[in-house]
Coordinates of N, CA and C and ligand atoms in Angstrom, one line a residue:
X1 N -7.7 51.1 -13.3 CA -7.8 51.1 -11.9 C -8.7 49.9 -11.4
X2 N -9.9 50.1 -11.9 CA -11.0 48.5 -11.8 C -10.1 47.4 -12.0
X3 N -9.1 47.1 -12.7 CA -8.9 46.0 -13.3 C -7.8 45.5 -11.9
X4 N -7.2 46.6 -12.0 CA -6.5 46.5 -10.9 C -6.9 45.9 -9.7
X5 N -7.7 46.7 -9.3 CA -8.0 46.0 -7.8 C -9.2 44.8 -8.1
X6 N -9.3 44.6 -9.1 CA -9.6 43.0 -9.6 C -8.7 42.2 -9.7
X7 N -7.5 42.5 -10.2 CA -6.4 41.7 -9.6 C -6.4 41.2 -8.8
X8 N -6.1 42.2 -7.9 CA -5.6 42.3 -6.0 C -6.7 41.5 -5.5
X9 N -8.0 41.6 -6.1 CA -9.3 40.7 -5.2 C -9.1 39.1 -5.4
X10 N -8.6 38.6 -6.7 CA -8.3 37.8 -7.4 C -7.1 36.7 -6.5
X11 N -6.0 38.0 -6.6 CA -4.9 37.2 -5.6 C -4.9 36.9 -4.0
X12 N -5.9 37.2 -3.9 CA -6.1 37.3 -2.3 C -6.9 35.8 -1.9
X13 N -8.0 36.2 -3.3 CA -8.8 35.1 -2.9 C -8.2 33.8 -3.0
X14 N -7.4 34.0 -3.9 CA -6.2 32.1 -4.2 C -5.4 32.4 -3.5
X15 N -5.2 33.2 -2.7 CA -4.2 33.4 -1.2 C -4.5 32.4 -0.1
X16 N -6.1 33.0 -0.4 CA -7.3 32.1 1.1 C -7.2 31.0 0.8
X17 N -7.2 30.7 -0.3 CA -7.8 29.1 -0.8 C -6.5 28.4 -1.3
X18 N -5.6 28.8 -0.9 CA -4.0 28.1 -0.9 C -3.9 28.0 0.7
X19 N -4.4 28.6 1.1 CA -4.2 28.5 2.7 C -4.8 27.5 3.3
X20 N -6.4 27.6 2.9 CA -7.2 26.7 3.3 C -7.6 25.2 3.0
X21 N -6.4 25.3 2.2 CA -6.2 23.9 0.9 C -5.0 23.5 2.5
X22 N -4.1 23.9 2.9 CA -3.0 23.8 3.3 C -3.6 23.4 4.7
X23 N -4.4 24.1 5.3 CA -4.6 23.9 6.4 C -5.8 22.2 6.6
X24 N -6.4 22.3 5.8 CA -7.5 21.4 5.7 C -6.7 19.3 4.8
X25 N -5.4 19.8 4.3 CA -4.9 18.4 3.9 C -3.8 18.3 5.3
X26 N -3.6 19.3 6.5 CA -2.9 19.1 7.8 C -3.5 18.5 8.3
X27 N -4.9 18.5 8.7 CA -5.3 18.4 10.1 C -5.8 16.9 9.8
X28 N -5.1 16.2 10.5 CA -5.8 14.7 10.5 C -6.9 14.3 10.9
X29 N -7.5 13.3 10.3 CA -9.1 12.8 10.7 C -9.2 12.1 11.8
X30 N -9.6 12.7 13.1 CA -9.5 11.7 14.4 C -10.9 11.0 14.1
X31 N -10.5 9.6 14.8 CA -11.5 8.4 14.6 C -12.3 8.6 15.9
X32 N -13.3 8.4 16.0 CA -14.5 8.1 17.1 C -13.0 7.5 18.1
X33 N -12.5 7.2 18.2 CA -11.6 6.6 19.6 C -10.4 5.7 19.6
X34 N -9.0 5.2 20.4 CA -7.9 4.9 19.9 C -8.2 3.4 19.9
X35 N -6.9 3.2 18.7 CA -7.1 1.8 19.0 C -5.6 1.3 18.9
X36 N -5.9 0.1 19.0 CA -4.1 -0.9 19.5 C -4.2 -2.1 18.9
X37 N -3.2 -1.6 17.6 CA -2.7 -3.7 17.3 C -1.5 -4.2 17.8
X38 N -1.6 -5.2 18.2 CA -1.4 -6.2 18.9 C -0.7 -7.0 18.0
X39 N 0.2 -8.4 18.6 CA 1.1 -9.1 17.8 C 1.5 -10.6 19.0
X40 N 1.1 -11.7 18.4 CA 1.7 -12.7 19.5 C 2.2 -14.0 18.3
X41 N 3.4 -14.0 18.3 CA 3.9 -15.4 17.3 C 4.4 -16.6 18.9
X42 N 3.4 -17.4 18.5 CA 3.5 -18.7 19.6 C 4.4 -20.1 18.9
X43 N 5.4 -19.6 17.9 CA 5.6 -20.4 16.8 C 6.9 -21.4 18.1
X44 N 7.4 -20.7 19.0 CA 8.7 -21.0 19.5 C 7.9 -21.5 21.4
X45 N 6.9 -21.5 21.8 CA 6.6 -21.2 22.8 C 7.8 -21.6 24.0
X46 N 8.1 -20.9 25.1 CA 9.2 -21.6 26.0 C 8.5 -22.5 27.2
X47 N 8.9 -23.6 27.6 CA 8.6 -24.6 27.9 C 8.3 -23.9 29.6
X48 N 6.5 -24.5 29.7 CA 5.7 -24.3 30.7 C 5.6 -22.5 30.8
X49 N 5.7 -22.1 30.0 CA 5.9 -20.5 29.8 C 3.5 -20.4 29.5
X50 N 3.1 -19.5 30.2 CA 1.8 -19.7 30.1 C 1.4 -18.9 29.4
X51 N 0.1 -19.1 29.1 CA -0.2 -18.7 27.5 C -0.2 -17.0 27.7
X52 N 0.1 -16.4 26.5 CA 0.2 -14.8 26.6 C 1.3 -14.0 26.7
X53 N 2.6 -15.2 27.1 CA 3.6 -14.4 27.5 C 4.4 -13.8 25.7
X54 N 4.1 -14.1 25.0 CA 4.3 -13.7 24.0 C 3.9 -12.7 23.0
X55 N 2.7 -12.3 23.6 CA 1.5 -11.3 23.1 C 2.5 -10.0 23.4
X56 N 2.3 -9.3 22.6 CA 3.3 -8.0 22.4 C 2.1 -6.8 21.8
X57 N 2.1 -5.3 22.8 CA 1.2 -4.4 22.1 C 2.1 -3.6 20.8
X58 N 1.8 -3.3 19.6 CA 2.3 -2.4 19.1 C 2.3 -1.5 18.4
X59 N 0.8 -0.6 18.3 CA 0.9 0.5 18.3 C -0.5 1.1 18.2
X60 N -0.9 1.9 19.3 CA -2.1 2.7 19.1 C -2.2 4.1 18.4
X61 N -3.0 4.1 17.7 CA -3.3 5.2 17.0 C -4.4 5.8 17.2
X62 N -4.9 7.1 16.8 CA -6.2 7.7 16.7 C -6.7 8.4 15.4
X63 N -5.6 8.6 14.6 CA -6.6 8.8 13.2 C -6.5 7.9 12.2
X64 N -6.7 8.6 11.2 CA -7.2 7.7 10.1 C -5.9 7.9 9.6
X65 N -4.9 8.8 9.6 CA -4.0 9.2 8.5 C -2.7 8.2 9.5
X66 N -3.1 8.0 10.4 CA -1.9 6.9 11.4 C -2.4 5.7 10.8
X67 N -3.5 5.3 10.5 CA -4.1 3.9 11.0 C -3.7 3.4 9.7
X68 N -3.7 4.4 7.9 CA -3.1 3.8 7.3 C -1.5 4.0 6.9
X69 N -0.9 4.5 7.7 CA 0.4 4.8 7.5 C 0.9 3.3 8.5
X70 N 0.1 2.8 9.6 CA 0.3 1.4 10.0 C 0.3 0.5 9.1
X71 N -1.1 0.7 8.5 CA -1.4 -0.5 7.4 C -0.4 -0.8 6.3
X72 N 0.3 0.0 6.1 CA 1.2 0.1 5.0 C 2.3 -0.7 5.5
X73 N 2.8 -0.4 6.6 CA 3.9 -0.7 6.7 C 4.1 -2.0 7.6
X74 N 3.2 -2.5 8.0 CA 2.6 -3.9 9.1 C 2.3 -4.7 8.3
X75 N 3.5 -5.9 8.3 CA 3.2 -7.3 7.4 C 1.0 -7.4 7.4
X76 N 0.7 -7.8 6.2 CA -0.5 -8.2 6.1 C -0.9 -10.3 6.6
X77 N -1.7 -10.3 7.5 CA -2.0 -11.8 8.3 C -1.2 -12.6 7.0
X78 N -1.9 -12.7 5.8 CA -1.4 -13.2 4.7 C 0.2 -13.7 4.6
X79 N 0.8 -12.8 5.0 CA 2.6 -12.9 4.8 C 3.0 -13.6 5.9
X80 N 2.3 -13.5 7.7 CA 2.7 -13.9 8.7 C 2.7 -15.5 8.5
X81 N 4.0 -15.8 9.7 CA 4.3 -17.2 9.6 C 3.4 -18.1 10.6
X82 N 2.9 -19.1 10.5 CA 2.1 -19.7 11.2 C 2.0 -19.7 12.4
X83 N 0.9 -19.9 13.2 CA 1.2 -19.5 14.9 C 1.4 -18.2 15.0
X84 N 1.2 -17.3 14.4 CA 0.9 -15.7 14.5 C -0.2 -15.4 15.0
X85 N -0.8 -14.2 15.4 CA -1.5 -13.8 15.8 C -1.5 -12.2 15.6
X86 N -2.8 -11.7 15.0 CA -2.4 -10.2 14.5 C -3.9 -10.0 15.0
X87 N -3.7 -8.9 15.9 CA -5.0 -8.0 16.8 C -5.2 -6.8 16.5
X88 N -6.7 -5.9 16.2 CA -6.5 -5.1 16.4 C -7.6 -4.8 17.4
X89 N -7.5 -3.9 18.4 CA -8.4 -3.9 19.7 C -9.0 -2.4 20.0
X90 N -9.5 -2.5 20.9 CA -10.1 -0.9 21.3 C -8.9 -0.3 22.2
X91 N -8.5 0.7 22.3 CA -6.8 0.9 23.2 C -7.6 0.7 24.8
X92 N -6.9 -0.5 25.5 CA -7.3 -0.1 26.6 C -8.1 -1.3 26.9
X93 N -8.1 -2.4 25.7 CA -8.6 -3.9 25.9 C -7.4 -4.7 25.7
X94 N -7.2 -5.5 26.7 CA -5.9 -6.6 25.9 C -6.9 -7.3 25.3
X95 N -6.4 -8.4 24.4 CA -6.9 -9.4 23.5 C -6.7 -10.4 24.7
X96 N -7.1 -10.8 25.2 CA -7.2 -12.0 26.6 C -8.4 -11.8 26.8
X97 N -8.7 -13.2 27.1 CA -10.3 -13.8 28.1 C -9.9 -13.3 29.0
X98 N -8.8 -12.9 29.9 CA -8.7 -12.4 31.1 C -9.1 -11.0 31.5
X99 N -8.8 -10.4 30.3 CA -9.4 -8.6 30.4 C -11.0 -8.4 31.2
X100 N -11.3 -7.8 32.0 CA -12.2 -7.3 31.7 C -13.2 -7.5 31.4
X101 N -12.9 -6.5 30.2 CA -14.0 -6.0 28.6 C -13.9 -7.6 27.6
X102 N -12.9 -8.5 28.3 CA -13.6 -9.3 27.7 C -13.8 -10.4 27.9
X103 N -13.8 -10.8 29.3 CA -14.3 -12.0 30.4 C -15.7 -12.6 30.3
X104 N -16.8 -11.6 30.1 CA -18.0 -12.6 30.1 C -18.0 -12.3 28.4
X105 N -17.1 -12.1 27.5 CA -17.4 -12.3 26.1 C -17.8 -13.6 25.8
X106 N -17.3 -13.3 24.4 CA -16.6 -14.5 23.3 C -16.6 -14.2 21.9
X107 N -16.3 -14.7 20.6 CA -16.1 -14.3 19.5 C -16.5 -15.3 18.2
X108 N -17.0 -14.1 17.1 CA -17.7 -14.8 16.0 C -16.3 -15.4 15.2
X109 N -16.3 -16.6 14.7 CA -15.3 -16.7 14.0 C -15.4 -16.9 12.1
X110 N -14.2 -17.0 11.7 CA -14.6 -17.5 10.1 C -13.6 -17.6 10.1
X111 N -13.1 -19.0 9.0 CA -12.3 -19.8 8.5 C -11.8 -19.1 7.3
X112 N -10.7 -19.7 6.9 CA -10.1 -18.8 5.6 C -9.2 -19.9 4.9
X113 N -9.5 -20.1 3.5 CA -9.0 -21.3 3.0 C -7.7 -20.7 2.0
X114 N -7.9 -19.4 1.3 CA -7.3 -18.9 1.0 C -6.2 -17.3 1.6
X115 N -4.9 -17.3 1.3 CA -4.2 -16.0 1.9 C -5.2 -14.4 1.7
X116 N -5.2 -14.9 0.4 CA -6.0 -13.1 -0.4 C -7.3 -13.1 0.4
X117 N -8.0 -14.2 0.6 CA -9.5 -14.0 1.2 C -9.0 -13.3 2.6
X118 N -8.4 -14.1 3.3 CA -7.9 -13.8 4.9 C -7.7 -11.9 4.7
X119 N -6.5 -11.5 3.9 CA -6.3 -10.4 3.9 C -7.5 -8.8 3.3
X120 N -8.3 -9.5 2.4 CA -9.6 -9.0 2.3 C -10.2 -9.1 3.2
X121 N -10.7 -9.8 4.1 CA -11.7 -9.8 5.0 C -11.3 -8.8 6.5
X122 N -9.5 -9.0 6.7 CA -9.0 -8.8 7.3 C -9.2 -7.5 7.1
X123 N -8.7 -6.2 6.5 CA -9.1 -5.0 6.0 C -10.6 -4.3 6.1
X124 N -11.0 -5.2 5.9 CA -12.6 -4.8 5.7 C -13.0 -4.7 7.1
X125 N -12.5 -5.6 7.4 CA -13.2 -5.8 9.5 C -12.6 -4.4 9.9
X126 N -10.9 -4.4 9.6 CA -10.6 -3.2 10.0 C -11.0 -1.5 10.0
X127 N -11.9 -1.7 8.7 CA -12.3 -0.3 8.3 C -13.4 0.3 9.2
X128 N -14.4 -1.1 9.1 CA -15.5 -1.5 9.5 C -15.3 -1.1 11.2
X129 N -14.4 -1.2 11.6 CA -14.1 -1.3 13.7 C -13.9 0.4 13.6
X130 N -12.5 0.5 13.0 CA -12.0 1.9 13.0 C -13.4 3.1 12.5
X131 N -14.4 2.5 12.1 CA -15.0 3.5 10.9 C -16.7 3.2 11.9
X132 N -16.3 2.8 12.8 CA -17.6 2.5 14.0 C -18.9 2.2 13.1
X133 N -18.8 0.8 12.3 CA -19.4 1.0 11.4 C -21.2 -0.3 12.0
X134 N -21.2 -1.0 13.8 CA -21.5 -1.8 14.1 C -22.5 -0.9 14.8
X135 N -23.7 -1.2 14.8 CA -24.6 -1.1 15.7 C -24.1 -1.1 17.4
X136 N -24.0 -2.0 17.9 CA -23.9 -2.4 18.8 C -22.5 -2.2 19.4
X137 N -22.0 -1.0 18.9 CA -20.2 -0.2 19.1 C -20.3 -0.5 20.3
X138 N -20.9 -0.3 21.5 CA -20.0 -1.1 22.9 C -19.4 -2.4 22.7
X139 N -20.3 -3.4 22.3 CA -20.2 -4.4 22.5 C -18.7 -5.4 22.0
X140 N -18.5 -4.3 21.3 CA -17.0 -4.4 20.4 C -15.6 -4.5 21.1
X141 N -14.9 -5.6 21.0 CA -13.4 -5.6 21.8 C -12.5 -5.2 20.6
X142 N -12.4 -6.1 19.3 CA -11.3 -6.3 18.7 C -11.6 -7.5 17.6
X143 N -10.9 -7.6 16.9 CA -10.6 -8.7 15.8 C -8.9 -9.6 15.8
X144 N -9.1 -10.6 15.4 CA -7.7 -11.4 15.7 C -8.0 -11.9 14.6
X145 N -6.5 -11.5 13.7 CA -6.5 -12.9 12.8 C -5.6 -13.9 13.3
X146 N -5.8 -15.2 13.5 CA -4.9 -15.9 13.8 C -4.4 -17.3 12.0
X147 N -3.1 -17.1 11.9 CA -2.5 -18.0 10.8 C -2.3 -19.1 11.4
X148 N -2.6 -20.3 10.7 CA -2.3 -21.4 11.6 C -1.8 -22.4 10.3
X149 N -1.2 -23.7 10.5 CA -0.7 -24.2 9.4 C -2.1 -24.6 8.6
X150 N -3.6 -25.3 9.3 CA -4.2 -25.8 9.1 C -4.9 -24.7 8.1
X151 N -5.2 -24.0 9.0 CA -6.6 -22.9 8.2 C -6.8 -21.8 8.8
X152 N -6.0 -21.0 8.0 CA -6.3 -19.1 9.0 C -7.6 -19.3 9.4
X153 N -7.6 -18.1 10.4 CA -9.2 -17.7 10.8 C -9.4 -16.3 11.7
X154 N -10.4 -16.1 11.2 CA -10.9 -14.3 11.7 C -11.5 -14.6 12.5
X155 N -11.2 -13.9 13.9 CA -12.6 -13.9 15.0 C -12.5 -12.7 15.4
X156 N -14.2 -12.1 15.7 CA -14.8 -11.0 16.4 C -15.1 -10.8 17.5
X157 N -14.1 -10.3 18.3 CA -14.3 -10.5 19.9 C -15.5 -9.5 20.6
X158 N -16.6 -10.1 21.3 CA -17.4 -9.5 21.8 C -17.8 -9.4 23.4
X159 N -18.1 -8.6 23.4 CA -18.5 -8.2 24.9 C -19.4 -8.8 25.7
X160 N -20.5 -9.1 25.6 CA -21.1 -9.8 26.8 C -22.1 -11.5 25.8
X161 N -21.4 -12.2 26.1 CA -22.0 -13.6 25.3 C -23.2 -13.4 25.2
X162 N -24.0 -13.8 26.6 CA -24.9 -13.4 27.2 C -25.9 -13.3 26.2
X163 N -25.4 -11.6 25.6 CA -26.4 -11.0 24.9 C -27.1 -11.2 23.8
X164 N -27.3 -12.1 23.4 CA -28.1 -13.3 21.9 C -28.0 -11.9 21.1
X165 N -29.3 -11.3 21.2 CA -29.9 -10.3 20.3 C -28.4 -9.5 19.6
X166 N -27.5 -9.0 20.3 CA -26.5 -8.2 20.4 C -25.6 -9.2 19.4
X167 N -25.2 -10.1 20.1 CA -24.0 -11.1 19.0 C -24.9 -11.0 17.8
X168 N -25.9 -11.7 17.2 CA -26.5 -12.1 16.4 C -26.8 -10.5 15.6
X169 N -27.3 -9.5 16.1 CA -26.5 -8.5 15.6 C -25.8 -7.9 14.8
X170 N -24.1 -8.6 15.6 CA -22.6 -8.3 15.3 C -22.6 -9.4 14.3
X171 N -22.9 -10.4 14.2 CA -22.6 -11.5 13.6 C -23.1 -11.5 12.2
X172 N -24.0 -10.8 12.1 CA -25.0 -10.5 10.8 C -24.4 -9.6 9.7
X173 N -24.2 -8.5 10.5 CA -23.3 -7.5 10.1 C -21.9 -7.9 9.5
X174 N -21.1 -8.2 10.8 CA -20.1 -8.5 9.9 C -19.6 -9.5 8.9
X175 N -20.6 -10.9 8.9 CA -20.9 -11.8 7.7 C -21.1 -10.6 6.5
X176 N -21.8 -9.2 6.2 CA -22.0 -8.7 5.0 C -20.8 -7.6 4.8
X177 N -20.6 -7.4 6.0 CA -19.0 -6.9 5.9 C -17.9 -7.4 5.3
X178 N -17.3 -8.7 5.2 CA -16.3 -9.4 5.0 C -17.1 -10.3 3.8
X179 N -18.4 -10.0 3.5 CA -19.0 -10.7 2.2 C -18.9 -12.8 2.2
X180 N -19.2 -13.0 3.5 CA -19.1 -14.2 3.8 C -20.3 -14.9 3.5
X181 N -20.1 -16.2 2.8 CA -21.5 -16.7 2.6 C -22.0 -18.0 3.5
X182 N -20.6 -18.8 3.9 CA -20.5 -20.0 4.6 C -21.5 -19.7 6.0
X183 N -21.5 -20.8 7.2 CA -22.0 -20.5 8.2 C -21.0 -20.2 9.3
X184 N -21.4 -19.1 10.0 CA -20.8 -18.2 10.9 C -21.3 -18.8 12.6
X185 N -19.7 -18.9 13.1 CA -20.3 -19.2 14.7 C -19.7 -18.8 15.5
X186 N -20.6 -18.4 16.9 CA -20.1 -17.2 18.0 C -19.9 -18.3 19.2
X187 N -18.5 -18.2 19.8 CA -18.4 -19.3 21.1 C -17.9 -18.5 22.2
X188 N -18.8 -18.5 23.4 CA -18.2 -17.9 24.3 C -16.7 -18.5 24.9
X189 N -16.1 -17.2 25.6 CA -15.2 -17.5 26.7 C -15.1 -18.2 28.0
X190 N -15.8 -18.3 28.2 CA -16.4 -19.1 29.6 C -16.3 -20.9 29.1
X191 N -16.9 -20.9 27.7 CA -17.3 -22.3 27.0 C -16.0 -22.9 26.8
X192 N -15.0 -22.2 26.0 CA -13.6 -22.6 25.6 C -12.8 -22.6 26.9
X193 N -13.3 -21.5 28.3 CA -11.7 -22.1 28.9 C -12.3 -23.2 29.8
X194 N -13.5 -23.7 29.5 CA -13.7 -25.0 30.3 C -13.4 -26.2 29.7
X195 N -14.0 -25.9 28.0 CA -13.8 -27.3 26.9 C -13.6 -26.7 25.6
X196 N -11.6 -26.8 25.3 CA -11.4 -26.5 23.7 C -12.4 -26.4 22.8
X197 N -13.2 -27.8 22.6 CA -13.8 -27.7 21.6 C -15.0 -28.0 21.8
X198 N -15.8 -26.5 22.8 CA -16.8 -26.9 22.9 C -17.6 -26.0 22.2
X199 N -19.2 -26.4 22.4 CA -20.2 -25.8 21.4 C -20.6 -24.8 21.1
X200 N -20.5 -24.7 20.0 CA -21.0 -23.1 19.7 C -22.3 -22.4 20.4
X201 N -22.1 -21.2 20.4 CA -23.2 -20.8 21.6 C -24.7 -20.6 20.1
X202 N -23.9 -19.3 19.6 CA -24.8 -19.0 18.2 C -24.1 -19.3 16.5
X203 N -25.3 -19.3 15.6 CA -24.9 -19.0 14.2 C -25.3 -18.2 13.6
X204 N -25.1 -17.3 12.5 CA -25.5 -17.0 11.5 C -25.4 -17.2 10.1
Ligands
MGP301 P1 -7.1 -20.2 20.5 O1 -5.8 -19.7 20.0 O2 -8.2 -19.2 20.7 O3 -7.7 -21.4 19.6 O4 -6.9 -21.0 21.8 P2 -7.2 -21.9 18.2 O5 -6.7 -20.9 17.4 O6 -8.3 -22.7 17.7 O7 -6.1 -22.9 18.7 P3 -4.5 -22.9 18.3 O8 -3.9 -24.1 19.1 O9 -4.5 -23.2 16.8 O10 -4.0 -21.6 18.7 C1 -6.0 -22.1 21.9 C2 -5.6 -22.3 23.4 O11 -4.8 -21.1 23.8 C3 -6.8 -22.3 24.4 O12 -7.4 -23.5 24.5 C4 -6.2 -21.8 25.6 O13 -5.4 -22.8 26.3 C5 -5.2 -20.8 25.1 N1 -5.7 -19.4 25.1 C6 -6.3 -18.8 24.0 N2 -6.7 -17.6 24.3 C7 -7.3 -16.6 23.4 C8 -6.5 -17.4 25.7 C9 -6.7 -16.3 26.6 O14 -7.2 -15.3 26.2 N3 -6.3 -16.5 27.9 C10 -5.7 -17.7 28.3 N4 -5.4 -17.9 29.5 N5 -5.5 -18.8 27.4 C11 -5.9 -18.6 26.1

């Protein structure tokens, strides 16, 4: 009889714990908040067509178990064809100096001489955004990688230029994030839509 309803206590309990195994590999891991990548190939631009008309959103997500079921299946910067542009943003920011959230910005950038570096760093930023991993989480828009024939490059779009303390920051952090050793520079918005190639505001 003991043995018995030792059984029964037995099967019950791997009852709960089949259940709770079942219930607990369902419920997906919502992230601190949604986000949206973005997609603009300027390889073909149509004549006098102004900049952005090409930017395309495509697809926001809020967990973790979406964000890699994207990752999987969303060419890596590495494979895109030059003049691409691959975003990923806060949902509710376009990737434009015209937004908003990101008018008095501007963004840290880094250069990439190799595909595999670009795509490592590229990942890492992403974990790093999705995984709120920045002090200064307001200050945060988005990441662009852009492929270009010359020399990919990663930039970290930020919220108020302005803010030295704040960029310098972001700029710190994510230099040990993406394991960058070169020197790192932050150029506002305001500075580029006055003069292409103008001066960097900060370095790290
Ligand atoms: P870019 O793409 O940020 O620089 O801006 P990059 O990658 O060094 O240059 P590229 O030629 O290799 O792409 C390039 C130019 O695009 C700028 O000088 C602007 O004319 C235009 N542009 C870029 N952005 C991000 C914006 C934007 O957000 N808004 C508008 N209106 N124009 C932009």
């Amino acid at each position: 009889m003991a043995s018995e309803v030792a059984m029964a206590a037995n099967t019950d309990v791997a009852a709960v714990a089949a259940e709770e195994e079942t219930v607990t590999t369902k419920v997906p891991h919502k992230l601190e908040r949604k986000w949206t990548f973005w997609f603009d190939n300027q390889s073909k631009p149509k004549q006098g067509a102004a900049w952005g008309t090409s930017l395309r959103k495509l697809y926001t997500f809020e967990t973790v178990e979406e964000f890699w079921c994207l990752y999987d299946q969303i060419l890596k910067p590495g494979k895109l064809p030059p003049s691409a542009d691959f975003h990923l943003f806060k949902a509710g920011i376009e990737p434009k100096w015209e937004d908003p959230e990101c008018a008095s910005g501007g963004k840290w950038s880094v250069v990439s001489t190799r595909k595999a570096n670009l795509d490592t760093m590229w990942l890492e930023t992403l974990m790093a955004l999705i995984g709120e991993q920045f002090d200064e989480v307001d200050e945060i828009c988005g990441v662009v990688a852009s492929v270009r024939q010359r020399q990919d490059k990663l930039s970290l779009w930020t919220k108020t230029a302005a803010n030295e303390a704040a960029q310098m920051g972001i700029g710190r952090k994510w230099k040990e994030i993406i394991d960058f050793t070169d020197k790192m520079t932050y150029n506002a918005h305001d500075d580029a839509r006055r003069e292409r190639s103008a001066k960097a505001r900060y370095s790290v």
